[in-house]
Amino acid sequence: MNLSFFDQFSSPSLLGIPLILIAMMFPALLLPSPGNRWINNRLSTLQLWFINLITKQLMIPLDKKGHKWALILTSLMMFLLLTNLLGLLPYTFTPTTQLSMNLALAFPLWLATLLTGLRNQPSVSLGHLLPEGTPTLLIPALILIETTSLLIRPLALGVRLTANLTAGHLLIQLISTATTTLMTTMPVVSLLTLAVLLLLTILEVAVAMIQAYVFVLLLSLYLQENI
Amino acid sequence: LPAAVLLKDTKLMDVKLGQLGSWLATRDFTPGGIMGAMRRGYERYYNKYINVRKGGLGGISMVLAAYVVLSYMWSYSHVKHDRRRKYH
């Protein structure tokens, strides 16, 4: 029994070094830079294929000026994907469960898209605040609503990622605690709970990948509006 | 009887137990030396298990297993409260 189910989200530290530091730097070890051979090893080939795939997907809707963002969006995607998936291993720490980190990722990038739009094409960027074809009476209200929705975007990006991962980890912990506790008293119910746990783990793997994708996709969407 | 090879150049597995202290004294513990040692260790692992024509799942699985063990060691003092016991 844990002292509290939220203990898993505080970063343990040994010798003064918090585990979150290792958790953030470890994904880099899993991405070796491909050598200068014609055919690389399987890991590098898979990795290159995957990175090409996501970069193409992200860059197709953007014009040439948006291609400057290719490196940061792709590396953000790889980082989020790997940290989310590695967090599903036992005893590991997921840095993206910390709201501070997700807001630190979301806020500057969103602000960068906003400032790019306001600097290069201010009237077009501001024009996004009013959808076409709205009745004249609704215009003031709609501008206020659209401004609020614009300003809440970084918060939504950060909180979405945090909430999804935190909820997933918490559910896994709760259901596994239920499974182990029930094993002595009602084994059949425990088996059913084990089946639920299996399905939940598959869901968590999917959520880990989807959330990374959604984060980067939304950022690229904000970029498309503003570039 | 002097060693056939200089103590500095013998590999760790060939060093006799009594010579261990003097062997350690010949190693390079400067930051540059430590980075070099880490780079050499990484290259050894990479070239043996990953940078091969038909690399398998074992190459990265060993890395992930080491990561799990490291995380366990790092959070042991935090995790030891989670044992099943009547009173915490």
mmCIF file of C-alpha atoms in Angstrom, chain A residues 11-215:
data_model
loop_
_atom_site.group_PDB
_atom_site.id
_atom_site.type_symbol
_atom_site.label_atom_id
_atom_site.label_comp_id
_atom_site.label_asym_id
_atom_site.label_seq_id
_atom_site.Cartn_x
_atom_site.Cartn_y
_atom_site.Cartn_z
ATOM 1 C CA SER A 11 10.587 12.985 -8.411
ATOM 2 C CA PRO A 12 12.841 10.891 -6.167
ATOM 3 C CA SER A 13 16.432 12.009 -5.894
ATOM 4 C CA LEU A 14 19.619 10.194 -4.990
ATOM 5 C CA LEU A 15 22.767 12.006 -3.956
ATOM 6 C CA GLY A 16 21.013 15.257 -4.722
ATOM 7 C CA ILE A 17 20.361 14.406 -8.369
ATOM 8 C CA PRO A 18 16.656 14.080 -9.098
ATOM 9 C CA LEU A 19 15.527 11.184 -11.240
ATOM 10 C CA ILE A 20 13.724 13.549 -13.588
ATOM 11 C CA LEU A 21 17.090 14.688 -14.896
ATOM 12 C CA ILE A 22 18.057 11.179 -15.953
ATOM 13 C CA ALA A 23 14.557 10.582 -17.319
ATOM 14 C CA MET A 24 14.830 13.639 -19.536
ATOM 15 C CA MET A 25 18.297 12.835 -20.860
ATOM 16 C CA PHE A 26 17.816 9.105 -21.384
ATOM 17 C CA PRO A 27 15.783 9.239 -24.637
ATOM 18 C CA ALA A 28 18.809 10.723 -26.371
ATOM 19 C CA LEU A 29 20.664 7.458 -25.778
ATOM 20 C CA LEU A 30 18.043 5.542 -27.705
ATOM 21 C CA LEU A 31 18.457 7.634 -30.836
ATOM 22 C CA PRO A 32 21.929 6.952 -32.254
ATOM 23 C CA SER A 33 23.074 9.205 -35.055
ATOM 24 C CA PRO A 34 23.296 7.218 -38.279
ATOM 25 C CA GLY A 35 26.811 6.527 -39.544
ATOM 26 C CA ASN A 36 28.088 7.299 -43.007
ATOM 27 C CA ARG A 37 27.307 3.912 -44.452
ATOM 28 C CA TRP A 38 25.004 3.321 -47.352
ATOM 29 C CA ILE A 39 22.897 0.834 -45.394
ATOM 30 C CA ASN A 40 22.789 1.506 -41.676
ATOM 31 C CA ASN A 41 21.911 -0.845 -38.849
ATOM 32 C CA ARG A 42 18.277 -1.743 -38.269
ATOM 33 C CA LEU A 43 17.744 0.674 -35.411
ATOM 34 C CA SER A 44 19.036 3.650 -37.391
ATOM 35 C CA THR A 45 17.044 2.654 -40.469
ATOM 36 C CA LEU A 46 13.820 2.365 -38.495
ATOM 37 C CA GLN A 47 14.480 5.617 -36.747
ATOM 38 C CA LEU A 48 15.242 7.480 -39.982
ATOM 39 C CA TRP A 49 12.128 6.091 -41.668
ATOM 40 C CA PHE A 50 9.991 7.140 -38.731
ATOM 41 C CA ILE A 51 11.446 10.629 -38.516
ATOM 42 C CA ASN A 52 10.976 11.121 -42.244
ATOM 43 C CA LEU A 53 7.375 10.020 -41.903
ATOM 44 C CA ILE A 54 6.468 12.463 -39.162
ATOM 45 C CA THR A 55 8.418 15.337 -40.681
ATOM 46 C CA LYS A 56 6.621 14.908 -43.977
ATOM 47 C CA GLN A 57 3.257 14.768 -42.212
ATOM 48 C CA LEU A 58 3.986 17.900 -40.267
ATOM 49 C CA MET A 59 5.479 19.918 -43.098
ATOM 50 C CA ILE A 60 2.968 19.230 -45.880
ATOM 51 C CA PRO A 61 0.417 21.870 -44.769
ATOM 52 C CA LEU A 62 3.092 24.504 -44.169
ATOM 53 C CA ASP A 63 4.635 26.705 -46.822
ATOM 54 C CA LYS A 64 8.350 27.299 -47.257
ATOM 55 C CA LYS A 65 8.650 29.727 -44.357
ATOM 56 C CA GLY A 66 7.173 27.143 -42.018
ATOM 57 C CA HIS A 67 9.853 24.644 -42.899
ATOM 58 C CA LYS A 68 12.177 26.463 -40.540
ATOM 59 C CA TRP A 69 10.175 24.860 -37.777
ATOM 60 C CA ALA A 70 10.863 21.315 -38.969
ATOM 61 C CA LEU A 71 13.726 20.619 -36.572
ATOM 62 C CA ILE A 72 12.036 21.810 -33.428
ATOM 63 C CA LEU A 73 8.699 20.165 -34.163
ATOM 64 C CA THR A 74 10.267 16.830 -35.058
ATOM 65 C CA SER A 75 12.576 16.783 -32.066
ATOM 66 C CA LEU A 76 9.686 17.774 -29.811
ATOM 67 C CA MET A 77 7.658 14.903 -31.226
ATOM 68 C CA MET A 78 10.453 12.365 -30.679
ATOM 69 C CA PHE A 79 11.105 13.628 -27.174
ATOM 70 C CA LEU A 80 7.461 13.463 -26.099
ATOM 71 C CA LEU A 81 6.948 10.074 -27.721
ATOM 72 C CA LEU A 82 9.964 8.531 -26.047
ATOM 73 C CA THR A 83 9.415 10.049 -22.605
ATOM 74 C CA ASN A 84 5.766 9.010 -22.620
ATOM 75 C CA LEU A 85 6.509 5.458 -23.708
ATOM 76 C CA LEU A 86 9.475 5.023 -21.370
ATOM 77 C CA GLY A 87 7.280 6.104 -18.482
ATOM 78 C CA LEU A 88 5.292 2.904 -18.858
ATOM 79 C CA LEU A 89 8.257 0.757 -17.811
ATOM 80 C CA PRO A 90 8.291 -0.232 -14.135
ATOM 81 C CA TYR A 91 9.890 2.131 -11.644
ATOM 82 C CA THR A 92 10.633 4.777 -14.272
ATOM 83 C CA PHE A 93 9.701 8.399 -13.904
ATOM 84 C CA THR A 94 7.691 10.241 -16.536
ATOM 85 C CA PRO A 95 8.757 13.871 -16.743
ATOM 86 C CA THR A 96 5.649 14.819 -18.702
ATOM 87 C CA THR A 97 3.417 14.147 -15.701
ATOM 88 C CA GLN A 98 4.778 17.354 -14.234
ATOM 89 C CA LEU A 99 2.690 20.351 -15.220
ATOM 90 C CA SER A 100 5.719 22.597 -14.906
ATOM 91 C CA MET A 101 7.516 20.801 -17.683
ATOM 92 C CA ASN A 102 4.555 20.678 -20.054
ATOM 93 C CA LEU A 103 3.777 24.342 -19.589
ATOM 94 C CA ALA A 104 7.453 25.109 -20.126
ATOM 95 C CA LEU A 105 7.220 23.300 -23.450
ATOM 96 C CA ALA A 106 3.843 24.636 -24.533
ATOM 97 C CA PHE A 107 3.992 28.285 -23.541
ATOM 98 C CA PRO A 108 7.146 29.440 -25.375
ATOM 99 C CA LEU A 109 6.294 27.541 -28.543
ATOM 100 C CA TRP A 110 2.734 28.869 -28.663
ATOM 101 C CA LEU A 111 4.006 32.375 -27.960
ATOM 102 C CA ALA A 112 6.511 31.996 -30.775
ATOM 103 C CA THR A 113 3.749 31.146 -33.252
ATOM 104 C CA LEU A 114 1.634 34.050 -32.018
ATOM 105 C CA LEU A 115 4.454 36.595 -32.228
ATOM 106 C CA THR A 116 5.506 35.328 -35.671
ATOM 107 C CA GLY A 117 1.975 35.910 -36.894
ATOM 108 C CA LEU A 118 1.583 39.303 -35.271
ATOM 109 C CA ARG A 119 4.942 40.494 -36.532
ATOM 110 C CA ASN A 120 4.808 39.323 -40.140
ATOM 111 C CA GLN A 121 1.131 39.569 -40.995
ATOM 112 C CA PRO A 122 -0.677 41.384 -38.169
ATOM 113 C CA SER A 123 -3.994 41.966 -39.879
ATOM 114 C CA VAL A 124 -4.296 38.364 -41.067
ATOM 115 C CA SER A 125 -3.448 37.066 -37.584
ATOM 116 C CA LEU A 126 -5.963 39.352 -35.953
ATOM 117 C CA GLY A 127 -8.440 38.443 -38.655
ATOM 118 C CA HIS A 128 -8.473 34.888 -37.348
ATOM 119 C CA LEU A 129 -10.276 36.213 -34.318
ATOM 120 C CA LEU A 130 -13.482 36.609 -36.316
ATOM 121 C CA PRO A 131 -14.719 33.690 -38.425
ATOM 122 C CA GLU A 132 -16.259 34.576 -41.776
ATOM 123 C CA GLY A 133 -19.960 35.015 -42.138
ATOM 124 C CA THR A 134 -20.868 35.832 -38.561
ATOM 125 C CA PRO A 135 -23.956 37.997 -38.057
ATOM 126 C CA THR A 136 -23.067 41.625 -37.307
ATOM 127 C CA LEU A 137 -24.711 41.657 -33.899
ATOM 128 C CA LEU A 138 -22.578 38.779 -32.669
ATOM 129 C CA ILE A 139 -19.240 40.325 -33.632
ATOM 130 C CA PRO A 140 -18.184 41.846 -30.284
ATOM 131 C CA ALA A 141 -19.101 38.752 -28.327
ATOM 132 C CA LEU A 142 -17.343 36.508 -30.797
ATOM 133 C CA ILE A 143 -14.155 38.560 -30.729
ATOM 134 C CA LEU A 144 -14.044 38.242 -26.962
ATOM 135 C CA ILE A 145 -14.669 34.532 -27.155
ATOM 136 C CA GLU A 146 -12.030 33.979 -29.818
ATOM 137 C CA THR A 147 -9.480 36.039 -27.881
ATOM 138 C CA THR A 148 -10.112 33.955 -24.780
ATOM 139 C CA SER A 149 -9.753 30.780 -26.773
ATOM 140 C CA LEU A 150 -6.511 32.077 -28.232
ATOM 141 C CA LEU A 151 -5.056 33.003 -24.868
ATOM 142 C CA ILE A 152 -6.015 29.716 -23.267
ATOM 143 C CA ARG A 153 -4.206 27.611 -25.875
ATOM 144 C CA PRO A 154 -0.869 27.166 -24.045
ATOM 145 C CA LEU A 155 -2.676 26.268 -20.855
ATOM 146 C CA ALA A 156 -4.775 23.742 -22.732
ATOM 147 C CA LEU A 157 -1.737 22.216 -24.430
ATOM 148 C CA GLY A 158 0.137 21.781 -21.176
ATOM 149 C CA VAL A 159 -2.748 20.613 -19.071
ATOM 150 C CA ARG A 160 -3.980 18.176 -21.719
ATOM 151 C CA LEU A 161 -0.674 16.326 -21.770
ATOM 152 C CA THR A 162 -0.275 16.383 -17.993
ATOM 153 C CA ALA A 163 -3.805 15.254 -17.267
ATOM 154 C CA ASN A 164 -3.808 12.422 -19.775
ATOM 155 C CA LEU A 165 -0.547 10.923 -18.580
ATOM 156 C CA THR A 166 -1.198 11.475 -14.889
ATOM 157 C CA ALA A 167 -4.659 9.933 -15.138
ATOM 158 C CA GLY A 168 -3.299 6.951 -17.012
ATOM 159 C CA HIS A 169 -0.549 6.245 -14.510
ATOM 160 C CA LEU A 170 -2.920 6.687 -11.613
ATOM 161 C CA LEU A 171 -5.461 4.283 -13.124
ATOM 162 C CA ILE A 172 -2.781 1.676 -13.709
ATOM 163 C CA GLN A 173 -1.663 1.981 -10.116
ATOM 164 C CA LEU A 174 -5.192 1.784 -8.705
ATOM 165 C CA ILE A 175 -6.223 -1.209 -10.766
ATOM 166 C CA SER A 176 -3.021 -3.109 -10.096
ATOM 167 C CA THR A 177 -3.408 -2.461 -6.364
ATOM 168 C CA ALA A 178 -6.943 -3.814 -6.605
ATOM 169 C CA THR A 179 -5.696 -6.891 -8.463
ATOM 170 C CA THR A 180 -3.042 -7.757 -5.908
ATOM 171 C CA THR A 181 -5.309 -7.119 -2.959
ATOM 172 C CA LEU A 182 -8.114 -9.260 -4.358
ATOM 173 C CA MET A 183 -5.859 -12.165 -5.236
ATOM 174 C CA THR A 184 -6.008 -13.624 -1.735
ATOM 175 C CA THR A 185 -9.715 -13.176 -1.135
ATOM 176 C CA MET A 186 -11.530 -13.484 -4.471
ATOM 177 C CA PRO A 187 -9.198 -14.883 -7.176
ATOM 178 C CA VAL A 188 -11.810 -14.853 -9.938
ATOM 179 C CA VAL A 189 -12.548 -11.162 -9.487
ATOM 180 C CA SER A 190 -8.838 -10.635 -9.374
ATOM 181 C CA LEU A 191 -8.502 -12.316 -12.765
ATOM 182 C CA LEU A 192 -11.170 -10.062 -14.210
ATOM 183 C CA THR A 193 -9.343 -7.060 -12.843
ATOM 184 C CA LEU A 194 -6.179 -8.413 -14.396
ATOM 185 C CA ALA A 195 -7.913 -8.493 -17.769
ATOM 186 C CA VAL A 196 -8.950 -4.879 -17.248
ATOM 187 C CA LEU A 197 -5.362 -4.050 -16.366
ATOM 188 C CA LEU A 198 -4.126 -5.624 -19.581
ATOM 189 C CA LEU A 199 -6.547 -3.599 -21.669
ATOM 190 C CA LEU A 200 -5.669 -0.474 -19.748
ATOM 191 C CA THR A 201 -1.975 -0.969 -20.401
ATOM 192 C CA ILE A 202 -2.622 -1.266 -24.121
ATOM 193 C CA LEU A 203 -4.678 1.918 -23.888
ATOM 194 C CA GLU A 204 -1.887 3.656 -22.063
ATOM 195 C CA VAL A 205 0.617 2.783 -24.759
ATOM 196 C CA ALA A 206 -1.754 4.235 -27.321
ATOM 197 C CA VAL A 207 -2.430 7.332 -25.232
ATOM 198 C CA ALA A 208 1.264 7.930 -24.767
ATOM 199 C CA MET A 209 1.797 8.023 -28.511
ATOM 200 C CA ILE A 210 -1.388 9.904 -29.325
ATOM 201 C CA GLN A 211 -0.798 12.659 -26.806
ATOM 202 C CA ALA A 212 2.646 13.358 -28.168
ATOM 203 C CA TYR A 213 1.208 13.533 -31.650
ATOM 204 C CA VAL A 214 -1.665 15.785 -30.633
ATOM 205 C CA PHE A 215 0.651 18.233 -28.903
#
